[in-house]
Tab-separated table of C-alpha atoms in Angstrom:
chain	number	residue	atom	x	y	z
A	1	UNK	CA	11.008	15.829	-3.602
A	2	UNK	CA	10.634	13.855	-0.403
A	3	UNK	CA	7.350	12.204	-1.034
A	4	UNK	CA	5.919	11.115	1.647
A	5	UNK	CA	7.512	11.240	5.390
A	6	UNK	CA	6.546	9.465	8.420
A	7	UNK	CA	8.283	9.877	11.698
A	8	UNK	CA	8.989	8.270	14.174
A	9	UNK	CA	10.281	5.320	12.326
A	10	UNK	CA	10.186	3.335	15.299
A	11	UNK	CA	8.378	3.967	18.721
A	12	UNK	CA	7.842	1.649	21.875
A	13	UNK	CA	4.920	2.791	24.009
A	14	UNK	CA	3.212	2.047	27.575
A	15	UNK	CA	-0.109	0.667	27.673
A	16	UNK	CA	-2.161	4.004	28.686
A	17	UNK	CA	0.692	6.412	26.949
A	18	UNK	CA	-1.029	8.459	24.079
A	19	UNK	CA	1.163	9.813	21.207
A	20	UNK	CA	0.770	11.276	17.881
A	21	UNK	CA	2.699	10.126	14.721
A	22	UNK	CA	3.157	12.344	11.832
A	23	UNK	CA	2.924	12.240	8.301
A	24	UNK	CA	3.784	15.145	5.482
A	25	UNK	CA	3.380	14.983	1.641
A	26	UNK	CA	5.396	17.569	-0.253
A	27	UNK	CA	3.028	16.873	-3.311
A	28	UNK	CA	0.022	18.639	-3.101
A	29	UNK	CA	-1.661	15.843	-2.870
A	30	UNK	CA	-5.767	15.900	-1.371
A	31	UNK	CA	-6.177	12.730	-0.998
A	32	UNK	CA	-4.126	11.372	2.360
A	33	UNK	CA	-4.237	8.219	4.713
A	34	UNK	CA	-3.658	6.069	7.667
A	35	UNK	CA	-3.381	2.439	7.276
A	36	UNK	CA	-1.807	-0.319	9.448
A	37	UNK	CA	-0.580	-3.439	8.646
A	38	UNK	CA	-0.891	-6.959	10.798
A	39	UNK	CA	0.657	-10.224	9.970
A	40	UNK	CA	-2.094	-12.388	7.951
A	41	UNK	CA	-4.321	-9.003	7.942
A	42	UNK	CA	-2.951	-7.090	5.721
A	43	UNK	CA	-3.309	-2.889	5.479
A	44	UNK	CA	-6.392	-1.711	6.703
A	45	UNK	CA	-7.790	1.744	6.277
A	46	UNK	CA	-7.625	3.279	9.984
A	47	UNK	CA	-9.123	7.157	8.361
A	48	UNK	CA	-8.754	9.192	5.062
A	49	UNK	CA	-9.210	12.835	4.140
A	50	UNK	CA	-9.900	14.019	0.898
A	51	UNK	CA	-8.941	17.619	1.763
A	52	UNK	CA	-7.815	20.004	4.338
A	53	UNK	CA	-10.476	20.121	6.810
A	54	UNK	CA	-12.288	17.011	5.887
A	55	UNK	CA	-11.416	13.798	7.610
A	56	UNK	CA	-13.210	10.153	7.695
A	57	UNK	CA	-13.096	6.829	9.555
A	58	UNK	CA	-12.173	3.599	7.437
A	59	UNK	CA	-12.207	0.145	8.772
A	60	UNK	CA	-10.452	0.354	12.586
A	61	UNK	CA	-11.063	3.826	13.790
A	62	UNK	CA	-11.576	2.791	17.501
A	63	UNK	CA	-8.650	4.339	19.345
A	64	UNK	CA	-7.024	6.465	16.550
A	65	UNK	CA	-7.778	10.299	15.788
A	66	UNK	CA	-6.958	12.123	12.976
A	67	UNK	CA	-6.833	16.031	11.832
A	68	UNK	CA	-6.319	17.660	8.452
A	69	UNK	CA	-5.645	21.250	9.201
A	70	UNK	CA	-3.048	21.490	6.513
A	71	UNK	CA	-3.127	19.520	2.608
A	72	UNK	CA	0.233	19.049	3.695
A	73	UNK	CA	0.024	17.165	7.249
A	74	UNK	CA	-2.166	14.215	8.458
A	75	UNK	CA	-1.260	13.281	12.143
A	76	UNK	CA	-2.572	10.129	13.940
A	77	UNK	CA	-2.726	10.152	17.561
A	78	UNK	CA	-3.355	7.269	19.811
A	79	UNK	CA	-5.235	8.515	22.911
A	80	UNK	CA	-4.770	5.380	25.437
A	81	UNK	CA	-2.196	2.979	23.925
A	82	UNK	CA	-3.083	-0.659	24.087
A	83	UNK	CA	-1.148	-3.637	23.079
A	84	UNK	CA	-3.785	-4.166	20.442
A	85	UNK	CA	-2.478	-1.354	18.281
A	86	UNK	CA	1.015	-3.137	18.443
A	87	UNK	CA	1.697	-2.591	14.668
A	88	UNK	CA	3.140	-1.220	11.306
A	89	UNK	CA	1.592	2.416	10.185
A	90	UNK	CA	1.852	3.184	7.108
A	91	UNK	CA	0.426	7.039	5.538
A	92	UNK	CA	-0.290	7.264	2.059
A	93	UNK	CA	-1.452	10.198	-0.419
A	94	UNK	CA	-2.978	10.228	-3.625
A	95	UNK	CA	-3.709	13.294	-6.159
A	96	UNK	CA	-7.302	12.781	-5.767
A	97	UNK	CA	-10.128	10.119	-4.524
A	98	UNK	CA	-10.006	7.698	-7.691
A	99	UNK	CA	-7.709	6.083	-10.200
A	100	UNK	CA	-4.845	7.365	-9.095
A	101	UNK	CA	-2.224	5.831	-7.531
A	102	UNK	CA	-1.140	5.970	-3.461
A	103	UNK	CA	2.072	6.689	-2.587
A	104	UNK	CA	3.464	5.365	0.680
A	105	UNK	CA	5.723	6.835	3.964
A	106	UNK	CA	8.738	4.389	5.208
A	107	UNK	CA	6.124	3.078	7.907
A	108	UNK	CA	6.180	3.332	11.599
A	109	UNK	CA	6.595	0.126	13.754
A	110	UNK	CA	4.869	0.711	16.556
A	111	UNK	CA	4.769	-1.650	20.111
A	112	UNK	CA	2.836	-0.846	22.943
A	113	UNK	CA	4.185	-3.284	26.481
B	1	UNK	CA	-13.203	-14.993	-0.005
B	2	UNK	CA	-10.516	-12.660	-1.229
B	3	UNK	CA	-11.598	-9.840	-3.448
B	4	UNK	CA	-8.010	-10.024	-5.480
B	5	UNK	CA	-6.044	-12.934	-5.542
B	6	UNK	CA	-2.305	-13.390	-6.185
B	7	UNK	CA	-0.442	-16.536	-7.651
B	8	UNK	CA	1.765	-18.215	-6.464
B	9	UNK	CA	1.936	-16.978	-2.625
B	10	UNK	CA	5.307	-16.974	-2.613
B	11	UNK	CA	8.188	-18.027	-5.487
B	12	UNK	CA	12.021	-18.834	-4.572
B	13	UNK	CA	14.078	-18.252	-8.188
B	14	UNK	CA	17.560	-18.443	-9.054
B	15	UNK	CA	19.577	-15.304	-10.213
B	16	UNK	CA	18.907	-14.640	-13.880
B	17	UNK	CA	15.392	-16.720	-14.068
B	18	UNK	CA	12.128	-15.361	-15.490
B	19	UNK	CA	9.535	-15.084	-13.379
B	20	UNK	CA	5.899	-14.205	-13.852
B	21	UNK	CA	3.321	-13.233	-10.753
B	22	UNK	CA	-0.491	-12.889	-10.933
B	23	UNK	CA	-3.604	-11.135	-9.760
B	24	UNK	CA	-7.395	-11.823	-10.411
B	25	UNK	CA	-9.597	-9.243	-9.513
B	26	UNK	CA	-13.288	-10.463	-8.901
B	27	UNK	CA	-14.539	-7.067	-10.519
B	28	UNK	CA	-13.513	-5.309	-13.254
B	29	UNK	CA	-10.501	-2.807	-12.930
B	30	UNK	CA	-10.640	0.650	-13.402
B	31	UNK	CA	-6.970	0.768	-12.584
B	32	UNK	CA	-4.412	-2.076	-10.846
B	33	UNK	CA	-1.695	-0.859	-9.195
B	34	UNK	CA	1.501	-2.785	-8.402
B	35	UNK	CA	3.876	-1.918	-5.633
B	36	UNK	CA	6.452	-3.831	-4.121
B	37	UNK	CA	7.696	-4.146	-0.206
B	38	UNK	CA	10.824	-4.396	0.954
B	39	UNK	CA	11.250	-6.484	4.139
B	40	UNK	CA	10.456	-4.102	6.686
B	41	UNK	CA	10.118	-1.027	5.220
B	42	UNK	CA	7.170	0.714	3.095
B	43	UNK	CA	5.663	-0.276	-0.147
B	44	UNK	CA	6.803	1.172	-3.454
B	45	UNK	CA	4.908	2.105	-6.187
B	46	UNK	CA	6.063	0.446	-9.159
B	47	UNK	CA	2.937	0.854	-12.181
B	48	UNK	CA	-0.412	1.806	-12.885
B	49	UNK	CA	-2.518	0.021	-15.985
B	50	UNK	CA	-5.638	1.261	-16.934
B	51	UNK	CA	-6.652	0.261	-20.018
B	52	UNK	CA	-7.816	-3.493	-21.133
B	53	UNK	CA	-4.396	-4.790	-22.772
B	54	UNK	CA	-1.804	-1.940	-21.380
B	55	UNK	CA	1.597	-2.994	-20.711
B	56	UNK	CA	4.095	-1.285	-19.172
B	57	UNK	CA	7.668	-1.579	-18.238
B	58	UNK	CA	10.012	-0.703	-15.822
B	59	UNK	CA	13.542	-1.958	-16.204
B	60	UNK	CA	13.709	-5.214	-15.810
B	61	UNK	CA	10.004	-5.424	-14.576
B	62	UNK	CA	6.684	-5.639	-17.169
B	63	UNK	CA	2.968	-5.639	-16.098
B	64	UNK	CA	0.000	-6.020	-18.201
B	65	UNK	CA	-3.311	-5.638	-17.771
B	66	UNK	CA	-5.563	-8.105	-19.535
B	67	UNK	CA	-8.622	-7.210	-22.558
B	68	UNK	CA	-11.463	-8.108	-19.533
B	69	UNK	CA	-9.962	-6.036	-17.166
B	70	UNK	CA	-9.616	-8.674	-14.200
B	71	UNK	CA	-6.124	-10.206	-14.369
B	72	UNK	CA	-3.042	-8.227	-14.333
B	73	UNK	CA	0.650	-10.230	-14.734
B	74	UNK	CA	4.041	-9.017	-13.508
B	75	UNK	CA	7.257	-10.202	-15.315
B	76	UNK	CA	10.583	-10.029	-13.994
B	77	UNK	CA	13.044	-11.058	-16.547
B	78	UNK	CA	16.588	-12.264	-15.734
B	79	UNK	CA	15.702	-11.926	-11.609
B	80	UNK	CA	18.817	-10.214	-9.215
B	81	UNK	CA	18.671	-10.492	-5.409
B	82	UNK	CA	17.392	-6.640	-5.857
B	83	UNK	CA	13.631	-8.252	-6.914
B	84	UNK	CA	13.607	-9.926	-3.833
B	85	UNK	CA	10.654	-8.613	-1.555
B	86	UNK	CA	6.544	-8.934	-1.455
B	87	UNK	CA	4.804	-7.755	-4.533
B	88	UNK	CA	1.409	-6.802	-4.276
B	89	UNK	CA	-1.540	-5.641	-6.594
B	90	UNK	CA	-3.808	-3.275	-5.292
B	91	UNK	CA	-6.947	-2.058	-7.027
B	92	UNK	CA	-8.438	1.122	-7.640
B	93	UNK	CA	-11.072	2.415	-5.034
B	94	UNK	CA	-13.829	2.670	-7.568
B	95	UNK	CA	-13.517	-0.913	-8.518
B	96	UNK	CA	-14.806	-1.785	-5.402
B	97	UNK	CA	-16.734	1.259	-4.901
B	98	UNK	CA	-14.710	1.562	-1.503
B	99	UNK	CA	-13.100	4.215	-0.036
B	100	UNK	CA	-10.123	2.377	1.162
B	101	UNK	CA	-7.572	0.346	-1.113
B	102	UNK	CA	-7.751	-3.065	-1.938
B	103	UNK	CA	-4.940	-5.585	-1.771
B	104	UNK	CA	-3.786	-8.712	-3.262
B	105	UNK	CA	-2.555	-11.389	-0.740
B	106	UNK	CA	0.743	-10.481	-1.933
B	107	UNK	CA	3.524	-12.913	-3.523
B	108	UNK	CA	6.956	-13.214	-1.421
B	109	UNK	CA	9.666	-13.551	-3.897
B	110	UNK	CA	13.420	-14.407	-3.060
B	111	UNK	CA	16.438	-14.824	-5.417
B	112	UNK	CA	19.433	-16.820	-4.479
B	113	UNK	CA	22.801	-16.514	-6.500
């Protein structure tokens, strides 16, 4: 069981460069999402889905997009890199919505120069 | 102000000491989650509590939940240089009635020999 699997685990980016990083569950799990995580900030929700097909924003949307074509797979893909989004990603998935709890990739660090 | 707080904000123990971390939730828990990060990797899930009064263990590692439902504790007892990381609470999304998660501030722990 591999849980949950981010990749790239690191990735250095030019401001303008767009890129997608990936994130697979292995355990059927509905509930998947994007969160990054900024010194003194902690994780913020970037989007969620709650089911193949069905995405949502959280907190930071602005620059991020997400698809759910698979329960399996939740990509995030920067469109225009800025230095702003110079940060840790984390994916997590859950079993469902509530009361349960989120399991977490490795991370990706991310820097955009 | 901070929706779950942690105490202390960060602890330095030797080897083999006891050690107890808190979080106070300003709303009642329908679950409290603890997970712990490694320095510069991903969080791991270490318990869920539920119920007013649960305690669980892991190892050398015990949480409880308290009868109100807003204050969990984690105990380490007889602390190794493997305990050494962040620890952080996180609540349930329906506590909050929030899609995202919430976090404590998170408690730095280190254990020298």
């Amino acid at each position: 069981n591999a849980g949950v699997t981010q990749t790239p685990k690191f990735q250095v980016l030019k401001t303008g460069q767009s890129m997608t990083l990936q994130c697979a569950q292995d355990m059927n799990h509905e509930y998947m999402s994007w969160y990054r995580q900024d010194p003194g900030m902690g994780l913020r929700l970037i989007h969620y889905s709650v089911g193949a097909g069905i995405t949502d924003q959280g907190e930071v949307p602005n620059g991020y997009n997400v698809s759910r074509s698979t329960t399996e797979d939740f990509p995030l893909r920067l469109l225009s890199a800025a230095p702003s989004q110079t940060s840790v990603y984390f994916c997590a998935s859950s079993f469902d919505r509530g009361n349960q709890p989120q399991h977490f990739g490795d991370g990706t660090r991310l820097s955009i120069l | 102000s901070q929706e779950l707080e942690q105490s202390p904000q960060s602890l330095i123990v030797q080897e083999g000491k006891n050690l107890t971390i808190n979080c106070t939730s300003s709303k009642t828990l329908y679950g409290l989650y603890w997970y712990k990060q490694k320095y510069g990797e991903g969080l791991i899930f270490l318990m869920m509590l539920q119920k007013g009064g649960e305690e669980k263990s892991h190892e050398k590692i015990t949480a409880k939940l308290d009868e109100k439902k807003q204050q969990s504790s984690l105990h380490i007892t007889a602390s190794q240089p493997s305990h050494a990381g962040i620890y952080l609470c996180g609540a349930d999304r329906l506590s909050y009635n929030t899609d995202k998660l919430i976090f404590g501030t998170g408690t730095r722990l280190q254990v020298f020999p």
